[in-house]
mmCIF file of C-alpha atoms and ligand atoms in Angstrom:
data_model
loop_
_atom_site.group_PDB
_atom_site.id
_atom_site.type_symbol
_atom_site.label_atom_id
_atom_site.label_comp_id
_atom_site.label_asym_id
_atom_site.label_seq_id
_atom_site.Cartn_x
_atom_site.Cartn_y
_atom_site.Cartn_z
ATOM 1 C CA UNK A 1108 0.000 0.000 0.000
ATOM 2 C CA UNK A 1109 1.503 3.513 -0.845
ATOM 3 C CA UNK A 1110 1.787 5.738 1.761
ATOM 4 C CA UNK A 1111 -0.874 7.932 0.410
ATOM 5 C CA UNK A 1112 -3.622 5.336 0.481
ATOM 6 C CA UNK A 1113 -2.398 4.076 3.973
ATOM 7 C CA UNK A 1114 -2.811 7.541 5.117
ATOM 8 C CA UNK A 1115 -6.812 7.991 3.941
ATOM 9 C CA UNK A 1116 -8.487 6.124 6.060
ATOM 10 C CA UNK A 1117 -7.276 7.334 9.057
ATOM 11 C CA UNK A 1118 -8.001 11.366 7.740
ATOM 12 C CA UNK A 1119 -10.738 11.642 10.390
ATOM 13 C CA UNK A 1120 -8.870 10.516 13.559
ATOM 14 C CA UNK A 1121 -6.211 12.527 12.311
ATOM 15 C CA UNK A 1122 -7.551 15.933 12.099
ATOM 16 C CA UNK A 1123 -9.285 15.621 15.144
ATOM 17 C CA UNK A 1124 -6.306 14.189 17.490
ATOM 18 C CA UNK A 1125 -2.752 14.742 16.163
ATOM 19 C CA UNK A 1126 -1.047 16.720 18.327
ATOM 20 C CA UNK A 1127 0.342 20.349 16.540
ATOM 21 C CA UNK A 1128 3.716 21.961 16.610
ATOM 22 C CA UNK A 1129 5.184 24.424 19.893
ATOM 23 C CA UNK A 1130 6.217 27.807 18.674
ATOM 24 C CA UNK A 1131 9.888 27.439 19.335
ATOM 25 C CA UNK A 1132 9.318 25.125 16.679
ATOM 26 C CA UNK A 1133 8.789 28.042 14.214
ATOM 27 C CA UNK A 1134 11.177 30.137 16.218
ATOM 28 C CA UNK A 1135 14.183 27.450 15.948
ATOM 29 C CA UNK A 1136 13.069 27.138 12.317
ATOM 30 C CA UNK A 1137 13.984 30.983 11.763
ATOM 31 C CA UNK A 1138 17.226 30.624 13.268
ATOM 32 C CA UNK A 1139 18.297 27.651 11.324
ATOM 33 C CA UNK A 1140 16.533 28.945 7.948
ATOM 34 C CA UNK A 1141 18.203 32.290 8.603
ATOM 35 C CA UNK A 1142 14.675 33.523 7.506
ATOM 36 C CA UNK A 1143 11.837 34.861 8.776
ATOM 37 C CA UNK A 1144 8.352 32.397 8.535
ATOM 38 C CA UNK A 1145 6.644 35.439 7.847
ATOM 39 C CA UNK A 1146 6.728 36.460 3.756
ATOM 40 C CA UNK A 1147 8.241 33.239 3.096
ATOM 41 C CA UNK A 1148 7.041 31.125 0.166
ATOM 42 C CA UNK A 1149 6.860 27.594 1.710
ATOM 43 C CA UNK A 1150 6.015 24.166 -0.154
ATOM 44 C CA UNK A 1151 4.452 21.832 2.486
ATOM 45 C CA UNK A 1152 5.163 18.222 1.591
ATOM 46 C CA UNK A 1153 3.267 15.339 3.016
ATOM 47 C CA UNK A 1154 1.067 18.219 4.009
ATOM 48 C CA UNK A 1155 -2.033 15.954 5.282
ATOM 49 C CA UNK A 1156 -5.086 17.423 6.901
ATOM 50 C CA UNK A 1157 -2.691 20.639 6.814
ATOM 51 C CA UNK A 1158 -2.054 21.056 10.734
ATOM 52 C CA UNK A 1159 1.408 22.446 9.893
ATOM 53 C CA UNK A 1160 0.364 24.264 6.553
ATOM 54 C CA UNK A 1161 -2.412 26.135 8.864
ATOM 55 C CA UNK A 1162 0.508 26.618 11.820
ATOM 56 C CA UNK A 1163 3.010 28.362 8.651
ATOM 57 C CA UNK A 1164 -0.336 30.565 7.590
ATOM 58 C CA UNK A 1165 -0.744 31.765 10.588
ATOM 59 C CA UNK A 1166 2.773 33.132 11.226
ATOM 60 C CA UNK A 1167 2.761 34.770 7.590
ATOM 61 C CA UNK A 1168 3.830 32.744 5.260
ATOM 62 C CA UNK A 1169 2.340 31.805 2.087
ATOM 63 C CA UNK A 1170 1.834 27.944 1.711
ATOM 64 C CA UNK A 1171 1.443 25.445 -0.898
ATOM 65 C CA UNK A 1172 0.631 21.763 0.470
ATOM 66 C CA UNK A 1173 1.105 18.840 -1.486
ATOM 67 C CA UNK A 1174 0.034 15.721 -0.582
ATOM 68 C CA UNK A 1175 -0.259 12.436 -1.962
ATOM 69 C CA UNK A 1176 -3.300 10.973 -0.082
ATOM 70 C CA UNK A 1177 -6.597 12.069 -1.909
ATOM 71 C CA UNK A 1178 -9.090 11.732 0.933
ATOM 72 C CA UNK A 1179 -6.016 13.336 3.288
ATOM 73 C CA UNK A 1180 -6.297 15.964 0.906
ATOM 74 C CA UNK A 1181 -9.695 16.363 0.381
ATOM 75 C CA UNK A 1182 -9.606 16.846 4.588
ATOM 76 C CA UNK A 1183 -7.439 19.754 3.862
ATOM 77 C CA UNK A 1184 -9.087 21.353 1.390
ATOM 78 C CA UNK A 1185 -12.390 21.123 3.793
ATOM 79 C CA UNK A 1186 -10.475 22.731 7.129
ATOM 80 C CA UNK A 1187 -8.822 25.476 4.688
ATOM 81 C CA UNK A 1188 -11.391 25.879 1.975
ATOM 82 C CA UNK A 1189 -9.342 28.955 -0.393
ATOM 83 C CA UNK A 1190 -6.035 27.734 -0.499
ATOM 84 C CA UNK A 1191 -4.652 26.357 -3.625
ATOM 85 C CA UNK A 1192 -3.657 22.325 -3.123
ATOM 86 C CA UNK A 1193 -1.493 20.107 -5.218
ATOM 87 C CA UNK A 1194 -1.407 16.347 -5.239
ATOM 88 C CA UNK A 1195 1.678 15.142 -5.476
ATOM 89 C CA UNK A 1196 4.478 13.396 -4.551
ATOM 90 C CA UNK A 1197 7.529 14.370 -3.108
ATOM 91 C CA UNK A 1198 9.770 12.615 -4.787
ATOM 92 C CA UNK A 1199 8.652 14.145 -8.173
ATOM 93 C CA UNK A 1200 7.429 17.806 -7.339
ATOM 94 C CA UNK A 1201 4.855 19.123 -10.082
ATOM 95 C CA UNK A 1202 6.878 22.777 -9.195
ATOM 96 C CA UNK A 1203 9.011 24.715 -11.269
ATOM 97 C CA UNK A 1204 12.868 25.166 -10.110
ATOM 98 C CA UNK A 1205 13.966 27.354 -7.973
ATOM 99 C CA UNK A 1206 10.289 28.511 -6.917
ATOM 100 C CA UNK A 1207 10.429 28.335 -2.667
ATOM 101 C CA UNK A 1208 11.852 29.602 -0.007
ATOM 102 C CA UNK A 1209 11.357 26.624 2.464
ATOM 103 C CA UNK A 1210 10.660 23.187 1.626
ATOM 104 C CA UNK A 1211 8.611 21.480 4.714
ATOM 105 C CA UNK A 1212 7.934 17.785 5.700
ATOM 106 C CA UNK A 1213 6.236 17.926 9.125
ATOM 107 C CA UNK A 1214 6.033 14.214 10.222
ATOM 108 C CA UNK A 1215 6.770 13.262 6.622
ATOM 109 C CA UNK A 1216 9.907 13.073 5.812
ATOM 110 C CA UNK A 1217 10.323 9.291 6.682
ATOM 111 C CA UNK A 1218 8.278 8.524 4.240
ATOM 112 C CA UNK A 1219 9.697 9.555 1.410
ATOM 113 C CA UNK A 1220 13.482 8.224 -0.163
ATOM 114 C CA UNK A 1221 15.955 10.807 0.826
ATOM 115 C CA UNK A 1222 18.193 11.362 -2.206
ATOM 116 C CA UNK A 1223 15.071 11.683 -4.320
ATOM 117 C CA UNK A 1224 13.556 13.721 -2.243
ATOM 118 C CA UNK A 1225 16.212 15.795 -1.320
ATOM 119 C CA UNK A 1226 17.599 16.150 -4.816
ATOM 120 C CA UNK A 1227 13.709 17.646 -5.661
ATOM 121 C CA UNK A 1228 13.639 19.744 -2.767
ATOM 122 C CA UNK A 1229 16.597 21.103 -3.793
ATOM 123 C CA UNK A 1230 15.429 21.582 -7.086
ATOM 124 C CA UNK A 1231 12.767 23.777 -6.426
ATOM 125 C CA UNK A 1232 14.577 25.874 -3.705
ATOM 126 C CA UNK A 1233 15.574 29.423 -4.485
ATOM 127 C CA UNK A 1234 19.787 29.678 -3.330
ATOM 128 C CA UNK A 1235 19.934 30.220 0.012
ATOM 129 C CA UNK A 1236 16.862 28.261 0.473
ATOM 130 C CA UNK A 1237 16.022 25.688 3.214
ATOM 131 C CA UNK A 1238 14.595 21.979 3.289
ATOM 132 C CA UNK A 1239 13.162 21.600 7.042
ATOM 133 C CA UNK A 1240 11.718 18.321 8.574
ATOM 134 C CA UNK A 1241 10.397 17.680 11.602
ATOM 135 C CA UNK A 1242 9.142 15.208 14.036
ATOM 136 C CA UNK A 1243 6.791 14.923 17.011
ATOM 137 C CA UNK A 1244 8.076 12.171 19.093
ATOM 138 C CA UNK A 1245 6.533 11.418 22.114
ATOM 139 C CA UNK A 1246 8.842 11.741 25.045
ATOM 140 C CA UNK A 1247 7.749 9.372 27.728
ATOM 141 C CA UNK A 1248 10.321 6.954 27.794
ATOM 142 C CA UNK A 1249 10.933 7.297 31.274
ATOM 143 C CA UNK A 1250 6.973 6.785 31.853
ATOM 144 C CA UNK A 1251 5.549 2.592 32.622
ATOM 145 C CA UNK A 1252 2.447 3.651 30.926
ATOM 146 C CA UNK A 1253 4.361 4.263 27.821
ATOM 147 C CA UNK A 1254 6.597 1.311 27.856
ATOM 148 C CA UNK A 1255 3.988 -0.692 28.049
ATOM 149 C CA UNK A 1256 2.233 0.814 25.302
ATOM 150 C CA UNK A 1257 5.313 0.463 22.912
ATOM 151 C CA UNK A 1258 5.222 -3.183 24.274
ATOM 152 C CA UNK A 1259 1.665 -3.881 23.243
ATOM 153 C CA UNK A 1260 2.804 -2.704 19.868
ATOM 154 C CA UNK A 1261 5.806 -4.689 19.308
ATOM 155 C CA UNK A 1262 3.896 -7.574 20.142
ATOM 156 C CA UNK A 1263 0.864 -6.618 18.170
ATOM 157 C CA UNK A 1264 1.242 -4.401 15.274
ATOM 158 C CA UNK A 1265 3.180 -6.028 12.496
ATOM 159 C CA UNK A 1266 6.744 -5.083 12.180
ATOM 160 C CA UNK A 1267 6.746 -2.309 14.263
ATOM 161 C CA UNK A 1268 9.617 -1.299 16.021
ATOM 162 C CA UNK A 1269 9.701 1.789 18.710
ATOM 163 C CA UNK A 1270 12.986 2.496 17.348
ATOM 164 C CA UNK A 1271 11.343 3.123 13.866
ATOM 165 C CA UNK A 1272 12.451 6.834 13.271
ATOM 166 C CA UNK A 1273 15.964 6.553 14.920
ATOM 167 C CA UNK A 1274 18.029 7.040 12.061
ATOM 168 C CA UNK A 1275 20.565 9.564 11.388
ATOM 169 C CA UNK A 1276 18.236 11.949 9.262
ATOM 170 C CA UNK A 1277 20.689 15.068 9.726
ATOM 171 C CA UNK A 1278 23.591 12.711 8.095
ATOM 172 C CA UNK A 1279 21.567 11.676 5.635
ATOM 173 C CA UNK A 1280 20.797 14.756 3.965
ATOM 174 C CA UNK A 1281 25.091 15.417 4.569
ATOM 175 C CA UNK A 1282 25.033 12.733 2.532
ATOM 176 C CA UNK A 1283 23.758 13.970 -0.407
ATOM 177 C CA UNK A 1284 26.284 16.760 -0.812
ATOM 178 C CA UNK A 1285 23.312 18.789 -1.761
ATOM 179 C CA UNK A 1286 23.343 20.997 0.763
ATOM 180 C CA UNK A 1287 25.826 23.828 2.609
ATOM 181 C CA UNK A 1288 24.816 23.412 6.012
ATOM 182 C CA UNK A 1289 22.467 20.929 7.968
ATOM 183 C CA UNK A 1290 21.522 21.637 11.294
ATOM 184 C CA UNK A 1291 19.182 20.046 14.184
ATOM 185 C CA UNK A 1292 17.843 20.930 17.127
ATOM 186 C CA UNK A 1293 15.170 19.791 19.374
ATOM 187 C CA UNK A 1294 12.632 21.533 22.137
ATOM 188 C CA UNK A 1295 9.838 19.368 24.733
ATOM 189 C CA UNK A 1296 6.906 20.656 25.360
ATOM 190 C CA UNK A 1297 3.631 18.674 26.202
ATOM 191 C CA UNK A 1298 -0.277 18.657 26.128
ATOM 192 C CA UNK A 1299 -3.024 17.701 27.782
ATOM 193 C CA UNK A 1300 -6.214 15.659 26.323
ATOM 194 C CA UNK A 1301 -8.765 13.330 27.514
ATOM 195 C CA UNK A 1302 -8.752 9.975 27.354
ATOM 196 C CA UNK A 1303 -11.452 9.395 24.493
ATOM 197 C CA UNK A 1304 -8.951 12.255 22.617
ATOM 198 C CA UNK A 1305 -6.145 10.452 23.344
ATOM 199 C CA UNK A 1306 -7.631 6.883 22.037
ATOM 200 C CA UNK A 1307 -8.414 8.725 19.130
ATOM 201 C CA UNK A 1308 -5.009 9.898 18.619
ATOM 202 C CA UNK A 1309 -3.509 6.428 18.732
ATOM 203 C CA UNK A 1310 -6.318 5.155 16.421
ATOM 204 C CA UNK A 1311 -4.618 7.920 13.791
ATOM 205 C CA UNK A 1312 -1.521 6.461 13.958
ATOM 206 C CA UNK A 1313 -0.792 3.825 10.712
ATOM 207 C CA UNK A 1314 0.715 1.286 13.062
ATOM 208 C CA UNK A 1315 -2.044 0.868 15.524
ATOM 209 C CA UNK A 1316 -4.250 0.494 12.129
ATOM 210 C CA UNK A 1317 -1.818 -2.151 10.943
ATOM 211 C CA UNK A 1318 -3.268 -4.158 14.518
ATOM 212 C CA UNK A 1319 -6.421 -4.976 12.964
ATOM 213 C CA UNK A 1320 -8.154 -7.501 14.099
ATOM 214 C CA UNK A 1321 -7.060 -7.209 17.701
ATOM 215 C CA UNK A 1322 -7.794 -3.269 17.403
ATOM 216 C CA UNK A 1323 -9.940 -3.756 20.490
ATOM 217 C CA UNK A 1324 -8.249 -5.731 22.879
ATOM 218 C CA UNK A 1325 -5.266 -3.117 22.239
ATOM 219 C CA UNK A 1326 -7.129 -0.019 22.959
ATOM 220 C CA UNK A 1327 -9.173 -1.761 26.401
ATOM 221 C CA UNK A 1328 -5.745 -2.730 27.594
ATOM 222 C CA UNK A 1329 -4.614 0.636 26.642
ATOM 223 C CA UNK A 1330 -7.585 2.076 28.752
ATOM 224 C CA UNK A 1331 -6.926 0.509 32.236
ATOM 225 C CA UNK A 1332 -2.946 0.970 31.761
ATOM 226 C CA UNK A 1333 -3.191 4.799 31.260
ATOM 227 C CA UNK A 1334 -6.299 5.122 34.045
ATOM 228 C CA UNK A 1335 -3.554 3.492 36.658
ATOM 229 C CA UNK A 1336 -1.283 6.346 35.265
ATOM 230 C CA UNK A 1337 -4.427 9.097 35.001
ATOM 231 C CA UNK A 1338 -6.946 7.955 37.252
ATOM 232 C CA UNK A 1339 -8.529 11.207 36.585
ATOM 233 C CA UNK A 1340 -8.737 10.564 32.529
ATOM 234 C CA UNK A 1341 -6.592 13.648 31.969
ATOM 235 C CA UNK A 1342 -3.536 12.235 29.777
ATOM 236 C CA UNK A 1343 0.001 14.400 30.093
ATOM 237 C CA UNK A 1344 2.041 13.628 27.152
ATOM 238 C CA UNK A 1345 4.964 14.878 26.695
ATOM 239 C CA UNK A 1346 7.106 15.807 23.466
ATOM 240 C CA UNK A 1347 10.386 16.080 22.190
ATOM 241 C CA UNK A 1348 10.382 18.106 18.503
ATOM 242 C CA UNK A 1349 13.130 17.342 16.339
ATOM 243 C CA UNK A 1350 13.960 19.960 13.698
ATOM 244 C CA UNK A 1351 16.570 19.335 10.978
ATOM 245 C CA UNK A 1352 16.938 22.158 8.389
ATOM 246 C CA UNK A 1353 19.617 21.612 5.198
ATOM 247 C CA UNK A 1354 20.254 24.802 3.216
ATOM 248 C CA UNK A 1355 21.132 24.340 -0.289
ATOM 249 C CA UNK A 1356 24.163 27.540 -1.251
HETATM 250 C C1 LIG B 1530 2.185 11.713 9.292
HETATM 251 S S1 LIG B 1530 1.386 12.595 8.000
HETATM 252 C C2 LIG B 1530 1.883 14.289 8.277
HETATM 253 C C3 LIG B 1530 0.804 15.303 7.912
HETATM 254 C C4 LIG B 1530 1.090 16.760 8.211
HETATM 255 N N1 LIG B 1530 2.315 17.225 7.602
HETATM 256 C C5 LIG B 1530 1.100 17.105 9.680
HETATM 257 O O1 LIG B 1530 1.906 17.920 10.097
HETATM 258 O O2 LIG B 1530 0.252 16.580 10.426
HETATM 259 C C6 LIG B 1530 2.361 12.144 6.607
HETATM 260 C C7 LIG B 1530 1.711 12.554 5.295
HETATM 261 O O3 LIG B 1530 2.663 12.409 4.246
HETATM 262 C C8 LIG B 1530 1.972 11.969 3.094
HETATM 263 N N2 LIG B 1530 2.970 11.397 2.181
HETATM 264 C C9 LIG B 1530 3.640 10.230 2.320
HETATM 265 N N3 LIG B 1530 4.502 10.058 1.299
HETATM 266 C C10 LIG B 1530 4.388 11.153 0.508
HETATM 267 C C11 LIG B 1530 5.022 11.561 -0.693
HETATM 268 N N4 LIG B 1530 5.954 10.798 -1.284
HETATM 269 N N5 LIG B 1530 4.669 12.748 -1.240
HETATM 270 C C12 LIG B 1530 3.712 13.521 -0.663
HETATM 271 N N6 LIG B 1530 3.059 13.176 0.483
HETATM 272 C C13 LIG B 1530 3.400 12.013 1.062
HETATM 273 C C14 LIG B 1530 0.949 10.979 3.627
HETATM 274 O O4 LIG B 1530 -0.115 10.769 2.731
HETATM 275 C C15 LIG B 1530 0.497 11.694 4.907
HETATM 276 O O5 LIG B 1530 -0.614 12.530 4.693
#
């Protein structure tokens, strides 16, 4: 299944719960863009339901998502009903050279092959130019309710791994030799949801889909585990952001 399509069906859960972005998020993204968001022409890849697009908007940028999902897509175009979309893929931009200021994957990146991508991003840069990704991670390692969840999924979700995004995605973009500089950084921050939220948070999430027919049984067991935790219902969840940003010369 492409990415797109494995994406769609979970459109609804994933407007409604995914968590959004701090704004030392946008504030470390100035520093390592050497840019202002604000006036900047941004290309949002793997834009989704458009959380980040909306989060650019906001701050003053002007944004074009593209995203491969149609129904993902179709969620965005709902939520943000006058902005221009594209659907497209990543790897092949449908955007003339040298076009953007910033190039954006929020939660994306992952998905897509990196010197591919990152020879495309590059592509449609203006010099000077930045390609930023970034990740949500949940930071709770130090929390039993949390190891147990990544427990559950190891043993239930099909090749999942809660090691799946540690790779070295700063080097990797090095690696291309596309770029002048690449630099990371990361901030924490956390939220607070309910429980039913929170359950429908996981349910957005393409590895608890991949559970299937023991859907269920995971979410009950995930129910009592987090009430020991939150007897109240009231789920803290904390975050670490990662940022890297690669500017091309
Ligand atoms: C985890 S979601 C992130 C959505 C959004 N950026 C956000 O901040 O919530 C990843 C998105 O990337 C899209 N995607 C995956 N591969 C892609 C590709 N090659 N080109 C464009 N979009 C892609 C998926 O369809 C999905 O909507």
């Amino acid at each position: 299944m492409s990415p797109g399509s494995l994406f769609d069906p979970l459109a609804d859960a994933y407007d409604q719960a995914r968590p959004g972005y701090p704004d030392q998020l946008f504030a470390d993204l100035e520093l390592l863009a050497d840019r202002p968001v604000a006036g900047a022409g941004v290309v949002d890849v793997g834009a989704g339901t458009g959380i980040a697009t909306r989060a650019m908007i906001s701050r003053g940028a002007s944004v074009l998502p593209v995203e491969l999902g149609p129904v993902m897509l179709d969620r965005l175009r709902r939520r943000t009903p006058d902005l221009p979309v594209v659907r497209g893929d990543g790897e092949a931009l449908p955007l003339r050279s040298a076009s953007a200021d910033l190039v954006t994957y929020a939660q994306a990146w992952h998905w897509v092959r990196v010197p591919v991508a990152a020879a495309e991003a590059a592509r449609v840069l203006r010099p000077g130019g930045a390609l930023a990704a970034w990740w949500n991670d949940v930071d709770a390692d130090d929390f039993h309710w949390y190891q147990r969840q990544q427990d559950r999924l190891e043993a239930m979700s099909p090749g999942y791994t809660r090691e799946y995004r540690n790779r070295p995605f700063a080097d990797e973009l090095r690696w291309t030799g596309l770029f002048a500089e690449v630099a990371t950084v990361t901030c924490r921050w956390h939220r607070e949801l309910d429980i039913d939220l929170y359950e429908t948070w996981l349910c957005s999430k393409s590895y608890v889909a991949a559970i299937g027919d023991r859907l269920e049984d995971f979410l009950a067991a995930e129910r009592r585990s987090l009430l020991r935790s939150f007897p109240d219902g009231r789920i803290i969840e904390p975050f670490r952001t990662m940022l890297v940003v690669a500017r091309v010369p």
